[in-house]
CSV table of C-alpha atoms in Angstrom, one decimal:
chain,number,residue,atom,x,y,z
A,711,UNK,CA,172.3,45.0,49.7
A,712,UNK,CA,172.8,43.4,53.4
A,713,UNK,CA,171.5,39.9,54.3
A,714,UNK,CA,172.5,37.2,56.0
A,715,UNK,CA,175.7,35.3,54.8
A,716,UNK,CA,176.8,32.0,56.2
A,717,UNK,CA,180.4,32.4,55.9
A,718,UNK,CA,183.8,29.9,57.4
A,719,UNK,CA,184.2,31.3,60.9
A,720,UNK,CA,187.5,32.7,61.6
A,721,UNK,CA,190.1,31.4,64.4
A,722,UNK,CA,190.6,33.4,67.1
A,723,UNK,CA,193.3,34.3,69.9
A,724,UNK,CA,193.6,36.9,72.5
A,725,UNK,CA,194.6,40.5,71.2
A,726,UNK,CA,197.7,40.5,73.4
A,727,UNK,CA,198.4,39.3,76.9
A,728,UNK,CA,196.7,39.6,79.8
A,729,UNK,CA,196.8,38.8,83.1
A,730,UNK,CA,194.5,37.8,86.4
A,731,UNK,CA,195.6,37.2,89.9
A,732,UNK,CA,193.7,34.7,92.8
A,733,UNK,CA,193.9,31.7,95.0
A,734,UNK,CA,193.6,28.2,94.4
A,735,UNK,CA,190.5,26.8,95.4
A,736,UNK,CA,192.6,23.8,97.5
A,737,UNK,CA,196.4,25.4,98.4
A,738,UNK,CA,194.5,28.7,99.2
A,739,UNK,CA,198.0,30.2,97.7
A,740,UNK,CA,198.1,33.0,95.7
A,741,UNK,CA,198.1,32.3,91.7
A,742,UNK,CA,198.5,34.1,88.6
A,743,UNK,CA,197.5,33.7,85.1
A,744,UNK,CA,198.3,35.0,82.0
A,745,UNK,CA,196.7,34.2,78.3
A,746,UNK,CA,199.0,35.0,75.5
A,747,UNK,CA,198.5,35.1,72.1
A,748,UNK,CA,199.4,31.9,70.0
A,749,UNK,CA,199.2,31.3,66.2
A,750,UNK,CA,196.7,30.0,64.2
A,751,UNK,CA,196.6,26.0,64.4
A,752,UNK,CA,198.3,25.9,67.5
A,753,UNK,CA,195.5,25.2,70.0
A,754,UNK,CA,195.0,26.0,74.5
A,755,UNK,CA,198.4,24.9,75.6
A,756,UNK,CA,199.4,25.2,79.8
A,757,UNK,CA,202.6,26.6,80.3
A,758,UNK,CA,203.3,26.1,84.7
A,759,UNK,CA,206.2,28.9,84.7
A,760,UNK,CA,207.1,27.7,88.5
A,761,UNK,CA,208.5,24.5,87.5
A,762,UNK,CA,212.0,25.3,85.8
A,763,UNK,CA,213.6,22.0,86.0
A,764,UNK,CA,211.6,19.8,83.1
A,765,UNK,CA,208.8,20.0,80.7
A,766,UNK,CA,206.3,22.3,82.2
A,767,UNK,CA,203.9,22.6,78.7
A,768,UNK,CA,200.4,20.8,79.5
A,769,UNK,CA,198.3,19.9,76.0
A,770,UNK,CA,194.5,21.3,76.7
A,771,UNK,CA,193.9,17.6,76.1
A,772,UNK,CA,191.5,15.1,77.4
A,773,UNK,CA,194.0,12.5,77.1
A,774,UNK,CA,196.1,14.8,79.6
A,775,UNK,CA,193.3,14.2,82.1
A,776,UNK,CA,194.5,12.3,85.1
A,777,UNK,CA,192.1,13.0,88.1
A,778,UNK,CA,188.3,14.0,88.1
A,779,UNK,CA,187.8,13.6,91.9
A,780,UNK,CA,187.0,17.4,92.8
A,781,UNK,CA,187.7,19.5,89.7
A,782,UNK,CA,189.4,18.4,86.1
A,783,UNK,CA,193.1,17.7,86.2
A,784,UNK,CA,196.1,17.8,83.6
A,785,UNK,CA,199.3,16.4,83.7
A,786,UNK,CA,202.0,16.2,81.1
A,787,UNK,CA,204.8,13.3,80.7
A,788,UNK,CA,207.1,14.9,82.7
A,789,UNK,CA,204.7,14.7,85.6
A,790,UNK,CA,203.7,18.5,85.9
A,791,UNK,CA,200.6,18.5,87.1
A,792,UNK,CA,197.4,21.4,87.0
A,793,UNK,CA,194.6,21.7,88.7
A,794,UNK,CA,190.7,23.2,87.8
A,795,UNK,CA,191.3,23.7,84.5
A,796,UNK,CA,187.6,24.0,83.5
A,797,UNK,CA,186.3,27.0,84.1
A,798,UNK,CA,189.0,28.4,82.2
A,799,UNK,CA,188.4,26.3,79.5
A,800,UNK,CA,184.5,27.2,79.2
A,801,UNK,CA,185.9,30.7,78.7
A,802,UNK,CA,187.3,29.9,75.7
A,803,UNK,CA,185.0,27.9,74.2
A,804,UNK,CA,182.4,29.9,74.8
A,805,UNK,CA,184.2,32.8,73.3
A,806,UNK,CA,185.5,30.5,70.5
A,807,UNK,CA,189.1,31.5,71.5
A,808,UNK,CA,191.1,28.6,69.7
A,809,UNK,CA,194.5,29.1,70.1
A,810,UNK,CA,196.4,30.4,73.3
A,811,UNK,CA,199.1,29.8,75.6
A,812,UNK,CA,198.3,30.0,79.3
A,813,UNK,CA,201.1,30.6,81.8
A,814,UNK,CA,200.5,29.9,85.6
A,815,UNK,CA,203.2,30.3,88.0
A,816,UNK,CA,201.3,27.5,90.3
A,817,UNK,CA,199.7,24.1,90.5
A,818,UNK,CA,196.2,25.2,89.7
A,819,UNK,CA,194.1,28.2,88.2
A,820,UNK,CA,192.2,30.9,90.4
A,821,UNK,CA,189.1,29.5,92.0
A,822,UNK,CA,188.2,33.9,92.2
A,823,UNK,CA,184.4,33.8,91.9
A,824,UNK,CA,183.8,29.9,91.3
A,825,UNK,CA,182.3,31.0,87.9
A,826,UNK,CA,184.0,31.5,84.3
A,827,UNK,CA,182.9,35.4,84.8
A,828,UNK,CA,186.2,36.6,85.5
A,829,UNK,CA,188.2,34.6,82.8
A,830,UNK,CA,185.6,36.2,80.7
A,831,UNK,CA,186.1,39.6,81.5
A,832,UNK,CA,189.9,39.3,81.1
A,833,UNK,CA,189.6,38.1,77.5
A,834,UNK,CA,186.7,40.7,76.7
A,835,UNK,CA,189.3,43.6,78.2
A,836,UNK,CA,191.6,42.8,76.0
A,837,UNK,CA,189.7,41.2,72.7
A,838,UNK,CA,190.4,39.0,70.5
A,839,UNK,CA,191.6,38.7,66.6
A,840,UNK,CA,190.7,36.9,63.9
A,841,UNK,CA,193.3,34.3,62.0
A,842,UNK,CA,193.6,31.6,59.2
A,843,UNK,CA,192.7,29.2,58.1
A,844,UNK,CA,189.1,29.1,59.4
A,845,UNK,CA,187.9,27.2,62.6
A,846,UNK,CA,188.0,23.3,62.8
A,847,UNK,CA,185.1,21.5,64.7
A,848,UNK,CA,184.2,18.6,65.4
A,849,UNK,CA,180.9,17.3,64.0
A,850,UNK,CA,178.9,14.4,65.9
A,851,UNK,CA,177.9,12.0,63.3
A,852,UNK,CA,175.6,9.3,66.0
A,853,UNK,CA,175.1,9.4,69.3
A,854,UNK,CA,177.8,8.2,72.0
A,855,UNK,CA,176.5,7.4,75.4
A,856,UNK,CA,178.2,6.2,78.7
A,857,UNK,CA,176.1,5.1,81.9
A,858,UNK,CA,177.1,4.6,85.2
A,859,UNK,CA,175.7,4.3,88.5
A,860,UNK,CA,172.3,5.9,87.3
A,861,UNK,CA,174.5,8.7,85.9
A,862,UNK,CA,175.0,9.7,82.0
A,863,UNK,CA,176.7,11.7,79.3
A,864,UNK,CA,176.0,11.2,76.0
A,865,UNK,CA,177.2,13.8,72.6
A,866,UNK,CA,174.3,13.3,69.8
A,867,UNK,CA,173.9,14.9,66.4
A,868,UNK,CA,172.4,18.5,66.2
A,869,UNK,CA,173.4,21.6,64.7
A,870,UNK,CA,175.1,24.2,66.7
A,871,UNK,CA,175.9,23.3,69.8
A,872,UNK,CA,173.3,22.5,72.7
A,873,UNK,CA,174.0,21.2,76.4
A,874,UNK,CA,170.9,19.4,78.0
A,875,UNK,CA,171.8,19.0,81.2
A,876,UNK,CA,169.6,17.5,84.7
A,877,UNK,CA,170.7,17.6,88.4
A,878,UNK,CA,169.1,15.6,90.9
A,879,UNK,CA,169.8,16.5,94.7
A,880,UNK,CA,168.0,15.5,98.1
A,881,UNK,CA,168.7,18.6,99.4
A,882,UNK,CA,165.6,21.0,98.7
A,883,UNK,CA,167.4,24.0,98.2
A,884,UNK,CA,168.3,22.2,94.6
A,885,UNK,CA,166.4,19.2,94.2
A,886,UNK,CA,165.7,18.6,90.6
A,887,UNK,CA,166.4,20.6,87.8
A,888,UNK,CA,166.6,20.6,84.2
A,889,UNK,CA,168.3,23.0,81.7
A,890,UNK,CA,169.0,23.7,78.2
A,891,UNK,CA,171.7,25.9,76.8
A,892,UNK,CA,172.3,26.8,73.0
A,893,UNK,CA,176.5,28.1,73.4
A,894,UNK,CA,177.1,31.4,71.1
A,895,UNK,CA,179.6,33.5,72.0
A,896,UNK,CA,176.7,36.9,71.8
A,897,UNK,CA,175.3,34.8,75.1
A,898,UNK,CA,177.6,33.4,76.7
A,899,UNK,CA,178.4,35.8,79.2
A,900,UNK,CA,175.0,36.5,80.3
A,901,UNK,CA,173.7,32.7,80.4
A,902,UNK,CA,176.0,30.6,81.7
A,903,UNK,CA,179.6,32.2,82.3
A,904,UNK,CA,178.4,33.4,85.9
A,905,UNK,CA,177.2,30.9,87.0
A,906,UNK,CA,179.0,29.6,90.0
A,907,UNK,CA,180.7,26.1,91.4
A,908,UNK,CA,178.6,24.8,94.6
A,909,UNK,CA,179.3,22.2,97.4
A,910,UNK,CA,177.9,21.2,100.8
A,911,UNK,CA,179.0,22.4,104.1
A,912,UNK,CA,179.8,19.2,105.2
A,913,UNK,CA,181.9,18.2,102.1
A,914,UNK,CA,183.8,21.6,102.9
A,915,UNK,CA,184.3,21.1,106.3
A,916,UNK,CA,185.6,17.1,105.8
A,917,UNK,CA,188.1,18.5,102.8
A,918,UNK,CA,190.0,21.1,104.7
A,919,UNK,CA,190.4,18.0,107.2
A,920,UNK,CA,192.3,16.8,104.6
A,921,UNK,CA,194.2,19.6,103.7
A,922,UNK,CA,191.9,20.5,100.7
A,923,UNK,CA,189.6,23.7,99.7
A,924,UNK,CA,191.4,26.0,101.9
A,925,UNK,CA,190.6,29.0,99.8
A,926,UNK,CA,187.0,27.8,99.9
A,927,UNK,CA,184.6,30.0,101.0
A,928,UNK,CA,181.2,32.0,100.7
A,929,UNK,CA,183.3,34.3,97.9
A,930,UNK,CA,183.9,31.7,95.3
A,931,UNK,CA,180.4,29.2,95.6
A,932,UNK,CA,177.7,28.7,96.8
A,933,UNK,CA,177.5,26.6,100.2
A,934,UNK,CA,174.3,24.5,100.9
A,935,UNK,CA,173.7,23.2,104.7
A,936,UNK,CA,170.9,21.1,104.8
A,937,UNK,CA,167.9,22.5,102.6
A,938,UNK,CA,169.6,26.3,103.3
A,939,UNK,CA,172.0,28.3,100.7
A,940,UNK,CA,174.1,30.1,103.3
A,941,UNK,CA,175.3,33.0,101.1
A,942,UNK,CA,173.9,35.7,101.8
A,943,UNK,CA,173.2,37.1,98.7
A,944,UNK,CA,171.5,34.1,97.6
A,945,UNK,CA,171.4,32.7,94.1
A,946,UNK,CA,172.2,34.5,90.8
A,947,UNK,CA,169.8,32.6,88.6
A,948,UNK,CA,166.9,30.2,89.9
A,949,UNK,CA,169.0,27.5,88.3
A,950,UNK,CA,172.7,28.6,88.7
A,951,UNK,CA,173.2,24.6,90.2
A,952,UNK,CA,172.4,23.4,86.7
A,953,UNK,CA,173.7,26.0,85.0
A,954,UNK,CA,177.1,26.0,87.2
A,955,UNK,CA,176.8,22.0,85.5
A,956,UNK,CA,176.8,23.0,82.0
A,957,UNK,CA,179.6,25.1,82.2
A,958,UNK,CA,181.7,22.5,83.5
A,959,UNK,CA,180.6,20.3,81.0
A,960,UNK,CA,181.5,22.7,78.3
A,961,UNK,CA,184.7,23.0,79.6
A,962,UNK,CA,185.4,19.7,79.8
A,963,UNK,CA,184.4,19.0,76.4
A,964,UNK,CA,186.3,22.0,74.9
A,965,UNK,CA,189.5,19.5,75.9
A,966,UNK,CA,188.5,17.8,72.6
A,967,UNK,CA,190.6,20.4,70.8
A,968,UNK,CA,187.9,21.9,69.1
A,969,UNK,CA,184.4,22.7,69.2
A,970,UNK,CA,181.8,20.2,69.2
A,971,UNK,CA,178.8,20.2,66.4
A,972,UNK,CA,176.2,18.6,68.1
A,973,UNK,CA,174.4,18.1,71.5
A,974,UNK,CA,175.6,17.2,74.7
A,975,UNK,CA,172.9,15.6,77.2
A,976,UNK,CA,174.2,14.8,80.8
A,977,UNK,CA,172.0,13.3,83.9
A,978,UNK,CA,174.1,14.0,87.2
A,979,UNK,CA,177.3,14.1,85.6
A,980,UNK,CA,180.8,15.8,86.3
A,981,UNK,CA,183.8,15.5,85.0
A,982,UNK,CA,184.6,11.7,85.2
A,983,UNK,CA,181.7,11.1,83.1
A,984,UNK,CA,182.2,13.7,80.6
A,985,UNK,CA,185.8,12.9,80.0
A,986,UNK,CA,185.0,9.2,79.2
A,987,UNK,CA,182.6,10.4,77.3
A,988,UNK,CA,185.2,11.8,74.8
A,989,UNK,CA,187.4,8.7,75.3
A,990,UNK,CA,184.1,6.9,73.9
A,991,UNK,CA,183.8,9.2,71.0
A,992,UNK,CA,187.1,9.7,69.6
A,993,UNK,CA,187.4,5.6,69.7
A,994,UNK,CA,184.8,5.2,67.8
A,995,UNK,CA,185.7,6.4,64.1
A,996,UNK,CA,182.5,6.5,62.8
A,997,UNK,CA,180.7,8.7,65.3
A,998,UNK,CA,182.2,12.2,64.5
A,999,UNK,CA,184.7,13.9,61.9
A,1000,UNK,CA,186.6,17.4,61.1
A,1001,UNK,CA,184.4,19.9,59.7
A,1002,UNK,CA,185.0,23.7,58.4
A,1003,UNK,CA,182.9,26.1,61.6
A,1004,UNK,CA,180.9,28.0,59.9
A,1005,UNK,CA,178.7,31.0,61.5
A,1006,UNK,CA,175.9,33.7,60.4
A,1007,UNK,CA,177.4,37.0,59.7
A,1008,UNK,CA,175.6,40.3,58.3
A,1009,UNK,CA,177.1,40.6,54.6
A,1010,UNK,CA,176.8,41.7,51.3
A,1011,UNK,CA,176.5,39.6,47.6
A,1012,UNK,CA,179.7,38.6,46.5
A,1013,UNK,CA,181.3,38.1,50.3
A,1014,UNK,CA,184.3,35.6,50.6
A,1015,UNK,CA,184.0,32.2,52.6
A,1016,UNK,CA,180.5,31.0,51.7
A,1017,UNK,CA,178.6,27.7,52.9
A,1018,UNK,CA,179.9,26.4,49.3
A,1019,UNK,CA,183.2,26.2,50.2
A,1020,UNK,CA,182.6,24.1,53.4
A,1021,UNK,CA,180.0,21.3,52.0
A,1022,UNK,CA,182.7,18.3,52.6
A,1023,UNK,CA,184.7,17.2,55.7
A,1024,UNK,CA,187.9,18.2,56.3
């Protein structure tokens, strides 16, 4: 007899390598990228091939976060650097891939579309494969909240995981919106993955003055002049801004080293907030801890891995 079966959900890594070529949103350079496969417990590790003469391995890390300005940036001890790490990242987490290495042979990943689309399709042509021991998350035990400048993230208890997120703009092409986004890998692709990164024509214009965003362009996000969108094609959902939000946010958070058990609720922010946000949490003991992941599978009585198993924290 089938019914459903709360079981330990399984770790997960790419089924072999695979590969993606682009530009970087800001050199305008070509890039490459390449997810391999990596053992269970070993976590998203950066490998920058180009750089030969010292430590070129980047933790997927929050505490490797050294600049928030335009995008999220890593760098490691030896001073290797990488840029826009967080579409990327909400690729994996919303596919729940947990361990990976991820060569680039360049000082930031692809911009390609301005969405996680393509990082998802790459993973999806090549699948992924289960491993042990079972998945690790991190479970929010009280809410942790940081305020700035009439901005705000703040991580809160829930089940699953759920990003709230509002945008407030004076532009009328996105005023103010409001969102909310239950993450499961069965949705991922179709609710937030595509959404894509956005900017103002004037921001664009004053960063290639300084040498930055020349791979920008109407390709990879959308451009707002004024109260206009000036791609052609126009939006992909009514609310790609704040969806395009939320999936930064969830790949900013998924540099916590595992996924988050709870909900995320952010008013106007980006990535500065959302890594001190994580800062907040993991110094403050009391306001998370380890659990076993657990998911809803279709099973049979008698199937291995139930809820008992998983009752305390790790």
């Amino acid at each position: 007899m089938r019914f459903p079966v709360i079981v330990l959900e399984a770790q997960k890594t790419v089924a072999r390598p695979v590969s993606l070529d682009g530009v970087g949103l800001h050199s305008g350079r070509p890039v490459r990228v390449t997810i391999l496969p990596a053992p269970s417990d070993h976590g998203i590790l950066f490998r920058r091939v180009d750089v030969t003469d010292r430590d070129n391995v980047i933790p997927a890390r929050f505490e490797q976060v050294c600049d928030t300005m335009l995008c999220t940036e890593l760098v490691n001890g030896a001073g290797v650097h990488l840029r826009t790490v967080e579409h990327l990242m909400a690729a994996l987490a919303g596919l729940h891939i947990d361990n990976a290495v991820i060569e680039v042979d360049g000082p930031e990943l692809p911009i390609l579309d301005g969405s996680a689309a393509p990082f998802v399709a790459m993973i999806e042509r090549v699948g992924t494969v289960d491993q042990r021991p079972p998945r690790r998350a991190i479970k929010i035990l009280k809410r942790v909240e940081y305020r700035v400048d009439g901005k705000m993230a703040a991580l809160e208890p829930a089940d699953g995981f759920t990003i709230d997120f509002e945008i407030e703009f004076p532009s009328k092409a996105i005023a103010r919106r409001n969102g909310s986004y239950s993450i499961d890998p069965a949705d991922f692709a179709g609710l937030l993955s595509g959404a894509r990164t956005f900017g103002f024509l004037q921001e664009v214009e004053y960063l290639r003055s300084k040498g930055l965003a020349l791979g920008g362009s109407l390709d990879n996000a959308v451009v707002v002049d004024g109260d206009a969108i000036l791609n052609p094609e126009g939006l992909r959902f009514e609310d790609e801004f704040v969806r395009h939000k939320a999936l930064d946010a969830l790949g900013d958070l998924y540099l916590a080293g595992a996924p988050i058990i709870g909900r995320f609720v952010g008013y106007k922010s980006g990535h500065a907030l959302n890594n001190k946000l994580l800062h907040m949490l993991f110094a403050d003991r009391t306001a998370w801890t380890y659990v076993a992941a657990v998911e809803e599978v279709e099973g049979r009585l008698g199937a291995a891995w139930t809820e008992a198993s998983v009752a305390a924290p790790l």
